[in-house]
Amino acid sequence: MDENIAMFTLLYILISSCFVIRTDAFSGLSVENLCSRILGSEMDNFIFYNIKRSSCTLFIHSSLLLVYRLGVSWVANYPLVEDDGMTIFNIIGTLGIVMLITASVIIYYWKRNNWENHPISRKLIMLSENDGSWRNWASAINIDLRRQRKVVFRCSSLVKLVVTENWIVKVSPYTMDIAHQRGATLTVDTADIHALADTGPGIAQFLNIKVTNTRRASYTFYIRNLNHVLGVLQI
């Protein structure tokens, strides 16, 4: 492999990995910042903001392989399509195109009927069954999120937990889990303790909290965070 291609590959893997897992060093390079004009303000319309954010995330993540292939051609003056048939870079380019087209088709399907097919919308439809439109539930969540009385936890670099007076919302890169506090039971599933450092007395206890919808017992999700979340969730 050409030296320029090898260096570019290592650098691209590093930057892409930091971008996908959202490390602090690359906090400014995020889907939210890149697509800020498309997304608007999260507090203005929390549900539709995250519907569009997850769609942008899928599109950008799916384009990384194709961007790498184009970058190889630019950095090393490499042909976009090699004449040797099934070479590694031809395969990478083909896979990159397939991934981007597939993501575009999925997003198009999600967007039909004003995003009614999106996974977040489908969860709201399931939760609001026989209790009004899912858009009414989305509006109620949006209103609750605008109030001052809410707490936001960063469970990890990829997962955010928002707790309001009425709702528990777990935000992930591609979807979102939602539970009404009066319609959910929370139980500590497991707990584990980790040392804060290899040497020293400090420890941290992490809890895996299971959230079960009382109206739909089949719908559950898990929250992993420090034990101080228990007080906020009022278990």
Short mmCIF file of C-alpha atoms in Angstrom, two decimals:
data_model
loop_
_atom_site.label_atom_id
_atom_site.label_comp_id
_atom_site.label_asym_id
_atom_site.label_seq_id
_atom_site.Cartn_x
_atom_site.Cartn_y
_atom_site.Cartn_z
CA MET A 1 0.00 0.00 0.00
CA ASP A 2 1.21 3.49 -0.83
CA GLU A 3 2.64 5.39 2.16
CA ASN A 4 0.26 8.32 1.64
CA ILE A 5 -2.72 5.96 1.57
CA ALA A 6 -1.54 4.21 4.74
CA MET A 7 -1.14 7.50 6.61
CA PHE A 8 -4.49 8.78 5.38
CA THR A 9 -6.17 5.50 6.36
CA LEU A 10 -4.84 5.64 9.92
CA LEU A 11 -5.79 9.30 10.30
CA TYR A 12 -9.24 8.73 8.83
CA ILE A 13 -9.94 5.77 11.13
CA LEU A 14 -8.90 7.87 14.14
CA ILE A 15 -11.02 10.89 13.20
CA SER A 16 -14.02 8.79 12.15
CA SER A 17 -13.92 6.76 15.36
CA CYS A 18 -13.77 9.91 17.49
CA PHE A 19 -16.61 11.40 15.45
CA VAL A 20 -18.86 8.34 15.78
CA ILE A 21 -18.27 7.75 19.51
CA ARG A 22 -18.31 11.52 20.20
CA THR A 23 -15.12 11.92 22.22
CA ASP A 24 -14.53 15.17 24.11
CA ALA A 25 -11.59 16.03 21.87
CA PHE A 26 -13.97 16.17 18.88
CA SER A 27 -16.98 17.64 20.68
CA GLY A 28 -17.20 20.44 18.13
CA LEU A 29 -17.35 17.94 15.28
CA SER A 30 -20.80 16.46 15.73
CA VAL A 31 -23.93 15.74 13.72
CA GLU A 32 -25.73 18.48 15.64
CA ASN A 33 -23.15 21.08 14.61
CA LEU A 34 -22.81 19.88 11.02
CA CYS A 35 -26.59 19.83 10.50
CA SER A 36 -27.57 22.75 12.74
CA ARG A 37 -29.44 24.57 9.96
CA ILE A 38 -31.52 21.50 9.20
CA LEU A 39 -32.22 20.59 12.82
CA GLY A 40 -33.06 23.97 14.30
CA SER A 41 -33.41 24.28 18.07
CA GLU A 42 -33.90 21.20 20.23
CA MET A 43 -35.96 23.11 22.78
CA ASP A 44 -38.37 24.47 20.16
CA ASN A 45 -39.48 21.01 19.06
CA PHE A 46 -37.69 18.28 20.98
CA ILE A 47 -39.33 15.28 19.29
CA PHE A 48 -38.97 16.38 15.68
CA TYR A 49 -35.48 17.71 16.38
CA ASN A 50 -34.39 14.24 17.45
CA ILE A 51 -36.25 12.60 14.59
CA LYS A 52 -34.28 14.72 12.14
CA ARG A 53 -31.06 14.38 14.15
CA SER A 54 -31.21 10.58 14.09
CA SER A 55 -31.89 10.66 10.34
CA CYS A 56 -28.91 12.94 9.75
CA THR A 57 -26.80 10.67 11.95
CA LEU A 58 -27.72 7.63 9.87
CA PHE A 59 -26.96 9.46 6.62
CA ILE A 60 -23.59 10.83 7.76
CA HIS A 61 -22.44 7.58 9.36
CA SER A 62 -23.42 5.69 6.21
CA SER A 63 -21.37 8.07 4.07
CA LEU A 64 -18.10 7.58 5.96
CA LEU A 65 -16.92 4.63 3.87
CA LEU A 66 -17.57 6.43 0.57
CA VAL A 67 -15.89 9.60 1.87
CA TYR A 68 -12.85 7.50 2.75
CA ARG A 69 -12.72 6.07 -0.78
CA LEU A 70 -12.96 9.56 -2.29
CA GLY A 71 -10.30 10.76 0.13
CA VAL A 72 -7.91 8.04 -1.02
CA SER A 73 -8.28 9.25 -4.60
CA TRP A 74 -7.65 12.84 -3.57
CA VAL A 75 -4.70 12.24 -1.23
CA ALA A 76 -2.81 9.69 -3.32
CA ASN A 77 -4.04 10.72 -6.79
CA TYR A 78 -5.60 7.28 -6.99
CA PRO A 79 -8.16 6.42 -9.70
CA LEU A 80 -11.77 6.39 -8.54
CA VAL A 81 -12.32 3.08 -10.34
CA GLU A 82 -9.47 0.65 -10.88
CA ASP A 83 -9.27 -1.41 -14.05
CA ASP A 84 -8.18 -4.55 -12.19
CA GLY A 85 -11.70 -5.58 -11.22
CA MET A 86 -12.43 -6.63 -7.63
CA THR A 87 -9.64 -4.77 -5.87
CA ILE A 88 -9.96 -3.69 -2.25
CA PHE A 89 -10.60 -0.06 -3.15
CA ASN A 90 -13.20 -0.96 -5.77
CA ILE A 91 -14.97 -3.08 -3.15
CA ILE A 92 -14.79 -0.26 -0.59
CA GLY A 93 -16.19 2.22 -3.11
CA THR A 94 -19.03 -0.13 -4.07
CA LEU A 95 -19.91 -0.83 -0.43
CA GLY A 96 -19.82 2.89 0.31
CA ILE A 97 -22.29 3.64 -2.48
CA VAL A 98 -24.58 0.77 -1.41
CA MET A 99 -24.56 1.93 2.22
CA LEU A 100 -25.36 5.52 1.29
CA ILE A 101 -28.18 4.52 -1.07
CA THR A 102 -29.62 2.15 1.55
CA ALA A 103 -29.53 4.87 4.21
CA SER A 104 -31.21 7.32 1.82
CA VAL A 105 -34.01 4.84 1.10
CA ILE A 106 -34.52 4.22 4.83
CA ILE A 107 -34.66 7.94 5.57
CA TYR A 108 -37.11 8.47 2.69
CA TYR A 109 -39.33 5.75 4.16
CA TRP A 110 -39.09 7.34 7.61
CA LYS A 111 -40.06 10.75 6.24
CA ARG A 112 -43.25 9.60 4.54
CA ASN A 113 -46.48 10.91 6.13
CA ASN A 114 -44.57 13.61 7.98
CA TRP A 115 -42.10 11.22 9.68
CA GLU A 116 -44.79 8.82 10.85
CA ASN A 117 -42.64 5.80 9.95
CA HIS A 118 -39.63 6.91 11.97
CA PRO A 119 -38.71 4.63 14.94
CA ILE A 120 -39.34 7.46 17.41
CA SER A 121 -42.78 8.09 15.91
CA ARG A 122 -43.56 4.37 15.95
CA LYS A 123 -42.77 4.21 19.66
CA LEU A 124 -45.05 7.17 20.33
CA ILE A 125 -47.80 5.53 18.26
CA MET A 126 -47.41 2.36 20.32
CA LEU A 127 -47.50 4.24 23.63
CA SER A 128 -50.42 6.48 22.66
CA GLU A 129 -52.61 3.66 21.38
CA ASN A 130 -56.25 4.23 22.40
CA ASP A 131 -55.20 7.46 24.09
CA GLY A 132 -55.12 10.11 21.38
CA SER A 133 -52.78 10.87 18.51
CA TRP A 134 -49.05 10.30 18.83
CA ARG A 135 -48.58 13.92 17.78
CA ASN A 136 -50.47 15.01 20.90
CA TRP A 137 -48.02 12.99 22.96
CA ALA A 138 -45.13 14.55 21.07
CA SER A 139 -46.55 18.01 21.77
CA ALA A 140 -46.91 17.20 25.47
CA ILE A 141 -43.29 16.06 25.65
CA ASN A 142 -42.13 19.18 23.80
CA ILE A 143 -43.98 21.42 26.26
CA ASP A 144 -42.58 19.56 29.26
CA LEU A 145 -39.03 19.79 27.91
CA ARG A 146 -39.27 23.58 27.64
CA ARG A 147 -39.90 23.94 31.36
CA GLN A 148 -37.08 24.77 33.73
CA ARG A 149 -37.67 21.78 36.00
CA LYS A 150 -35.75 19.10 34.17
CA VAL A 151 -32.49 17.26 34.65
CA VAL A 152 -30.16 16.11 31.88
CA PHE A 153 -27.63 13.32 32.45
CA ARG A 154 -24.94 12.14 30.08
CA CYS A 155 -25.02 8.36 30.51
CA SER A 156 -22.20 7.97 28.00
CA SER A 157 -20.73 9.82 25.06
CA LEU A 158 -23.60 8.45 22.94
CA VAL A 159 -26.57 8.34 25.31
CA LYS A 160 -28.34 11.20 27.05
CA LEU A 161 -31.07 10.92 29.69
CA VAL A 162 -33.61 13.71 30.16
CA VAL A 163 -35.92 13.62 33.19
CA THR A 164 -38.78 16.09 33.48
CA GLU A 165 -41.76 16.33 35.81
CA ASN A 166 -43.70 13.84 33.71
CA TRP A 167 -41.33 12.09 31.32
CA ILE A 168 -38.23 9.94 31.20
CA VAL A 169 -36.49 10.23 27.84
CA LYS A 170 -33.39 8.29 26.80
CA VAL A 171 -31.81 9.78 23.67
CA SER A 172 -29.56 7.54 21.55
CA PRO A 173 -27.86 8.19 18.19
CA TYR A 174 -30.57 6.53 16.06
CA THR A 175 -33.62 6.41 18.29
CA MET A 176 -35.20 7.50 21.56
CA ASP A 177 -36.89 5.65 24.43
CA ILE A 178 -39.77 7.35 26.20
CA ALA A 179 -41.76 6.62 29.35
CA HIS A 180 -44.36 8.61 31.26
CA GLN A 181 -43.39 8.67 34.91
CA ARG A 182 -46.90 7.78 36.07
CA GLY A 183 -47.10 4.93 33.58
CA ALA A 184 -43.76 3.28 34.22
CA THR A 185 -42.07 1.21 36.89
CA LEU A 186 -38.35 1.48 37.51
CA THR A 187 -36.28 -1.26 39.08
CA VAL A 188 -32.57 -1.71 39.61
CA ASP A 189 -31.63 -4.63 37.40
CA THR A 190 -27.93 -4.87 38.23
CA ALA A 191 -25.31 -2.80 40.01
CA ASP A 192 -21.56 -2.84 39.68
CA ILE A 193 -18.75 -1.00 41.41
CA HIS A 194 -15.64 0.33 39.72
CA ALA A 195 -12.51 1.89 41.17
CA LEU A 196 -11.99 5.48 40.13
CA ALA A 197 -8.26 4.82 39.80
CA ASP A 198 -5.88 1.89 39.97
CA THR A 199 -4.57 3.27 43.22
CA GLY A 200 -6.63 5.05 45.84
CA PRO A 201 -9.85 4.51 47.79
CA GLY A 202 -12.32 6.14 45.40
CA ILE A 203 -15.08 3.99 43.91
CA ALA A 204 -18.13 4.61 41.74
CA GLN A 205 -21.30 2.56 41.67
CA PHE A 206 -23.09 2.18 38.34
CA LEU A 207 -26.69 1.03 38.13
CA ASN A 208 -28.55 -0.62 35.29
CA ILE A 209 -32.10 0.63 35.76
CA LYS A 210 -34.91 -1.18 33.96
CA VAL A 211 -37.81 1.01 32.84
CA THR A 212 -41.01 -0.93 32.16
CA ASN A 213 -44.15 0.57 30.67
CA THR A 214 -47.11 -0.47 32.83
CA ARG A 215 -49.52 -0.26 29.89
CA ARG A 216 -47.25 -2.23 27.58
CA ALA A 217 -45.10 -4.58 29.63
CA SER A 218 -43.31 -5.70 26.48
CA TYR A 219 -41.83 -2.22 26.06
CA THR A 220 -38.81 -1.86 28.31
CA PHE A 221 -35.51 -0.07 28.13
CA TYR A 222 -32.47 0.30 30.33
CA ILE A 223 -30.66 3.26 31.82
CA ARG A 224 -27.08 2.95 32.97
CA ASN A 225 -25.71 5.67 35.20
CA LEU A 226 -24.29 6.54 38.58
CA ASN A 227 -26.42 5.78 41.62
CA HIS A 228 -27.38 9.45 42.13
CA VAL A 229 -29.86 9.05 39.27
CA LEU A 230 -32.05 7.03 41.63
CA GLY A 231 -33.02 10.11 43.58
CA VAL A 232 -33.97 12.03 40.47
CA LEU A 233 -36.09 9.19 39.10
CA GLN A 234 -37.71 8.77 42.52
CA ILE A 235 -37.43 5.02 42.64
#
